[in-house]
Coordinates of C-alpha atoms in Angstrom, one line a residue:
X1015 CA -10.4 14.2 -27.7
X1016 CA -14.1 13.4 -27.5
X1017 CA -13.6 10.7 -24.7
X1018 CA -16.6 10.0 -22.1
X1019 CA -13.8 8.4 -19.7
X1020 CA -10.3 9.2 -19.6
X1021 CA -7.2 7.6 -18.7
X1022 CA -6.0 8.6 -14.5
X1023 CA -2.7 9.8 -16.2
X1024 CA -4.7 12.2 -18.4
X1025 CA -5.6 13.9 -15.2
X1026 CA -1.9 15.1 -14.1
X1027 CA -0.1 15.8 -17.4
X1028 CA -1.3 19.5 -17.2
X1029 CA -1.5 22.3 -14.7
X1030 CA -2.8 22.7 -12.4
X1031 CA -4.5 19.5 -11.9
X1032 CA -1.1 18.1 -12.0
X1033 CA -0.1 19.6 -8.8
X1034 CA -2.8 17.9 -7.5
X1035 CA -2.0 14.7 -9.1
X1036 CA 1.6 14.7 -7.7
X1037 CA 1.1 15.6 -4.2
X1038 CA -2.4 12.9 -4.1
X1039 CA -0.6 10.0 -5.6
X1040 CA 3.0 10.9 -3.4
X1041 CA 1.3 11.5 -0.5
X1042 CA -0.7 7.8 -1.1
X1043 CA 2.6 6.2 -1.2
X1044 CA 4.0 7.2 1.7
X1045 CA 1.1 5.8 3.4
X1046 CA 1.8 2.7 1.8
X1047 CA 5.5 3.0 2.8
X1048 CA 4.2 3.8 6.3
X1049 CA 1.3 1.4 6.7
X1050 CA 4.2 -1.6 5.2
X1051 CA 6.7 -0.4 8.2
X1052 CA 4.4 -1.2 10.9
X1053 CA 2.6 -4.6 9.4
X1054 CA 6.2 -5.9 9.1
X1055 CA 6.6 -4.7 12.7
X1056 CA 3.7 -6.2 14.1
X1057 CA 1.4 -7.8 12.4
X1058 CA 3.9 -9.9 10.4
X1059 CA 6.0 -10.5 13.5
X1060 CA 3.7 -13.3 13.6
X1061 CA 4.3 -15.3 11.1
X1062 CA 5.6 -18.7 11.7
X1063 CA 9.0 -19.6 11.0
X1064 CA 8.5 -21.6 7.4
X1065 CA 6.6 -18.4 5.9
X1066 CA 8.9 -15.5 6.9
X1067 CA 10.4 -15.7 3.4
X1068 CA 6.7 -15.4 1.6
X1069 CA 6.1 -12.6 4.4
X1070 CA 9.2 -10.4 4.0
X1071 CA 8.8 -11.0 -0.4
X1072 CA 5.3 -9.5 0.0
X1073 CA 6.7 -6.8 2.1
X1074 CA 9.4 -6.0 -0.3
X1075 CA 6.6 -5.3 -3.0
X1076 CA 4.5 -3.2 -1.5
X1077 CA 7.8 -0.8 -1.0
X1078 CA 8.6 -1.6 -4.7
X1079 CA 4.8 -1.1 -5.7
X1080 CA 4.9 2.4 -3.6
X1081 CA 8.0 3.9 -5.3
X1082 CA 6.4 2.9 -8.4
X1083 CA 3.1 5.0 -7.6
X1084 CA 5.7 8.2 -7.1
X1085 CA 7.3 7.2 -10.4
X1086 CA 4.7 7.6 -12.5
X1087 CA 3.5 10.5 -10.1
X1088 CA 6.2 12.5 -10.7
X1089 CA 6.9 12.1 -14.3
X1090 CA 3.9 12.4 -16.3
X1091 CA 2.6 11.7 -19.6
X1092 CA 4.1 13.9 -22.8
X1093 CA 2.3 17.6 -23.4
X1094 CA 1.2 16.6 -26.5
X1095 CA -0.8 13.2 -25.5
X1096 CA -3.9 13.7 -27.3
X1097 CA -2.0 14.1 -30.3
X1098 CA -1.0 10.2 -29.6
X1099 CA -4.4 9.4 -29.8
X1100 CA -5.2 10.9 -32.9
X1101 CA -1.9 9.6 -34.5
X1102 CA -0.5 13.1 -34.7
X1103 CA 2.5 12.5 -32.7
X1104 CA 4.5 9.9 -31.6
X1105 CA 5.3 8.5 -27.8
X1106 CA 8.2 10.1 -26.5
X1107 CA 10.5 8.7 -23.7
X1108 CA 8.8 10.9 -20.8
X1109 CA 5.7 9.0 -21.8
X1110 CA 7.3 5.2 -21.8
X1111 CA 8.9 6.1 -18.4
X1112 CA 5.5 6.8 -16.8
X1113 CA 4.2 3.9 -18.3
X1114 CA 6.7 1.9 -17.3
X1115 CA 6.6 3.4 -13.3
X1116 CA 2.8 3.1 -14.0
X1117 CA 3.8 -1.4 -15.2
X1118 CA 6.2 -1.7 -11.8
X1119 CA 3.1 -0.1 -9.7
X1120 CA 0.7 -2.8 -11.1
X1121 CA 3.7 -6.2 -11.3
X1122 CA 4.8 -5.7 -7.5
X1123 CA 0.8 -5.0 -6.8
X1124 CA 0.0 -8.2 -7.5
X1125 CA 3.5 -9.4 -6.1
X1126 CA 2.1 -8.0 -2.6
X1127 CA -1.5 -9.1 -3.3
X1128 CA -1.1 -12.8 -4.1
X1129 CA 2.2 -13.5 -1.7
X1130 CA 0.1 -12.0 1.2
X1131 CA -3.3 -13.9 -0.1
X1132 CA -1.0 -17.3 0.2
X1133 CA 0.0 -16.1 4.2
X1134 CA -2.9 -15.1 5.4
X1135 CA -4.8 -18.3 4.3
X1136 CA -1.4 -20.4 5.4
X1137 CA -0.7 -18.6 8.7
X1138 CA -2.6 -19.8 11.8
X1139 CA -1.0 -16.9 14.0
X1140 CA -1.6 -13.4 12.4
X1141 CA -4.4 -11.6 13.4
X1142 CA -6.5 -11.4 10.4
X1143 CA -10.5 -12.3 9.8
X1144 CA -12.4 -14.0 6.8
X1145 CA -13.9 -10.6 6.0
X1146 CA -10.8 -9.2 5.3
X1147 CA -9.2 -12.2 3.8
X1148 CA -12.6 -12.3 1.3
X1149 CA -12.2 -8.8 0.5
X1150 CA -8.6 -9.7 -0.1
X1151 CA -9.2 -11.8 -2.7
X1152 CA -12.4 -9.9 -4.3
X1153 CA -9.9 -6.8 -4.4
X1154 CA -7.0 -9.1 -5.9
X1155 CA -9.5 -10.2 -9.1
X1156 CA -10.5 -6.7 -9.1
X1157 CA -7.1 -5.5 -9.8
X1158 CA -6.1 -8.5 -11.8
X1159 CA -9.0 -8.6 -14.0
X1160 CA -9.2 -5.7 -15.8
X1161 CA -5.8 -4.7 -16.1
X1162 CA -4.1 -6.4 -19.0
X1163 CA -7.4 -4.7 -21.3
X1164 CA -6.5 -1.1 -19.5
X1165 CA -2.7 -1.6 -20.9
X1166 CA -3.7 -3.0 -24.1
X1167 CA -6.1 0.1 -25.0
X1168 CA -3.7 2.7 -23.6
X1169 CA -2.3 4.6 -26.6
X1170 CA 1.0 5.0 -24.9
X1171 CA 1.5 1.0 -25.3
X1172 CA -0.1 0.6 -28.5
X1173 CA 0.3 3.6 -30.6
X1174 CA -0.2 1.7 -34.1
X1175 CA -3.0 0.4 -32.5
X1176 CA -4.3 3.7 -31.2
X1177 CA -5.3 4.5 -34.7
X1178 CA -7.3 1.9 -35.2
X1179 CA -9.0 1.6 -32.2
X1180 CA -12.1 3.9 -31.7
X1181 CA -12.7 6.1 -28.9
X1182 CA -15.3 4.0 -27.2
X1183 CA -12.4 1.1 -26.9
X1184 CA -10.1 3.4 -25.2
X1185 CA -12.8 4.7 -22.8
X1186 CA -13.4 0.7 -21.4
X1187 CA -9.6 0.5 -21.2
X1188 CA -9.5 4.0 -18.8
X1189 CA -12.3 2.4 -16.8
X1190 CA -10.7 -1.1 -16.8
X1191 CA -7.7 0.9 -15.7
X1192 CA -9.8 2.8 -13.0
X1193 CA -11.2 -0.3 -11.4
X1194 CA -7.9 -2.1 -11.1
X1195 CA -6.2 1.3 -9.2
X1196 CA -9.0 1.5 -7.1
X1197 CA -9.0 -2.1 -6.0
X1198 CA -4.9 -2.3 -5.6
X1199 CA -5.5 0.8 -3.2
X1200 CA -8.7 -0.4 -1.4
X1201 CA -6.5 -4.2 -0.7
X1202 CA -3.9 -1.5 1.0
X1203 CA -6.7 0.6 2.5
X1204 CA -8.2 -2.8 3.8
X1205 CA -5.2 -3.3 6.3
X1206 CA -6.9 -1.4 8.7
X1207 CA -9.0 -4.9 9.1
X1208 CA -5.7 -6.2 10.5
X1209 CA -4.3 -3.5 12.6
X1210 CA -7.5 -3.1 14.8
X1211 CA -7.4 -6.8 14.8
X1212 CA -8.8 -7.7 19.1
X1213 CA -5.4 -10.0 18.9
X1214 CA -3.1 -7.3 17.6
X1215 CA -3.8 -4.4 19.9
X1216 CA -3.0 -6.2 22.8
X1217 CA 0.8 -6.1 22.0
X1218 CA 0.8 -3.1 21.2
X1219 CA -1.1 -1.8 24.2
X1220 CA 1.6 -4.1 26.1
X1221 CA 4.6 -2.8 24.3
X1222 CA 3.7 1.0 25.2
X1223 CA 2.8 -0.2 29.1
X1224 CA 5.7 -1.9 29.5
X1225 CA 8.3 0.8 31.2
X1226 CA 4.7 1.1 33.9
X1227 CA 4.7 -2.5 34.9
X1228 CA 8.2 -2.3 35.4
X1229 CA 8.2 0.5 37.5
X1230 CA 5.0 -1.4 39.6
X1231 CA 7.1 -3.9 40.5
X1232 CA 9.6 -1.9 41.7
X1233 CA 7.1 -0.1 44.0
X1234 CA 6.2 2.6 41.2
X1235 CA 2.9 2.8 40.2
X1236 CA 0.5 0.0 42.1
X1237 CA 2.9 -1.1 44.4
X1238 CA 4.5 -0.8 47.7
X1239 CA 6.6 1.9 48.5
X1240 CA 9.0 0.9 51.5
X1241 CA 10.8 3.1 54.3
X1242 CA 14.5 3.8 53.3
X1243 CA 16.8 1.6 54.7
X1244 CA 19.1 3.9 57.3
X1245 CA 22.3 2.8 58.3
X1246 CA 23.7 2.5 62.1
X1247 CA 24.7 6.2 62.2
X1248 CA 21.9 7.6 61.1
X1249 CA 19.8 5.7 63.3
X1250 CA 21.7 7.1 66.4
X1251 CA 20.4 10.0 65.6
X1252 CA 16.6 9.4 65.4
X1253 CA 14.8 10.0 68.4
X1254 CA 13.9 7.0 70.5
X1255 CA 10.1 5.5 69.9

């Protein structure tokens, strides 16, 4: 179509880069469903009474922002999308519903982004740093930012506009679009400031020890290991000292 960026979704709409495409973006929300488990199992276990609401709504939209990702994953844009572009053909539904997993990605995104923003700034007791909560907020513009342009000059949302617009405006909407996928990925990617948080890894190192410690006091490992007690019978039978 004589575009010097494209769209991500033009990337998966054919085989076989769309095998590729599936299994990248599926596989990248599983680590988000995965990665969203264990912060709500540890590091939001911290959280102070008054923000477990904000906590467990930014939880929520990660989930919500992951099921999106497989959404527009799995069904991709129409066959014929270059034809959109050109004002060949219209949009079809399979190209609305991608768009549409592709809108509930972005919404919960910044859902997550902001709620969490609000509780790490808030929250005095979750293991966190100002590097990662400033590369929070650099990723949450980054996302923010561009966004709204990358919808705008996507021919699946504004097909009467799509025949107006020249190819260079649709190539800054693909890159606004590329910058604000990278940046919601890199604020999930950046978790990995938290989990490896000095404060963190000590419950977790104590959670796994635990069953050891218990068994120390008991005389297991570490401890004292006393003679059996033998009862009066028994002891008749031992030879005298």
């Amino acid at each position: 179509a004589g575009m010097w960026w494209p769209f991500i979704s033009f990337l998966g709409y054919q085989t076989p880069e769309r095998y590729i495409y599936v299994l990248g973006f599926s596989f990248t929300a599983v680590g988000i469903v995965v990665s969203s488990l264990f912060a709500d199992a540890r590091l939001l276990s911290f959280v102070e009474p008054q923000f477990r609401r904000l906590a467990k709504t930014s939880y929520y939209a990660a989930l919500v922002a992951a099921g999106g990702l497989v959404g527009q994953a799995v069904i991709p844009l129409q066959a014929n999308i270059l034809e959109v572009i050109s004002g060949k053909a219209p949009v079809v539904t399979q190209s609305i519903v991608h768009q549409s997993s592709a809108g509930v990605l972005f919404l919960a995104g910044y859902v997550h982004c902001i709620t969490m923003n609000i509780l790490l700034y808030k929250s005095q007791q979750i293991p966190t740093s100002s590097t990662s909560k400033n590369l929070k907020i650099l990723l949450t513009i980054g996302m923010f930012a561009p966004v709204w342009f990358a919808f705008v000059k996507h021919p699946t949302n504004n097909q009467q506009g799509a025949k107006s617009m020249s190819l260079d405006e649709m190539c800054w909407g693909a890159v606004g679009q590329w910058i604000a996928v990278v940046s919601l990925l890199g604020y999930f990617a950046s978790y990995h400031l938290e989990f490896t948080h000095p404060n963190l890894r000590p419950q977790v190192a104590e959670e796994m020890t635990a069953p050891v410690e218990e068994r120390s006091d008991g005389g297991g490992v570490g401890g004292s290991v006393s003679p059996p007690e033998c009862d009066n019978d028994t002891q008749s039978l031992l030879p005298a000292q």
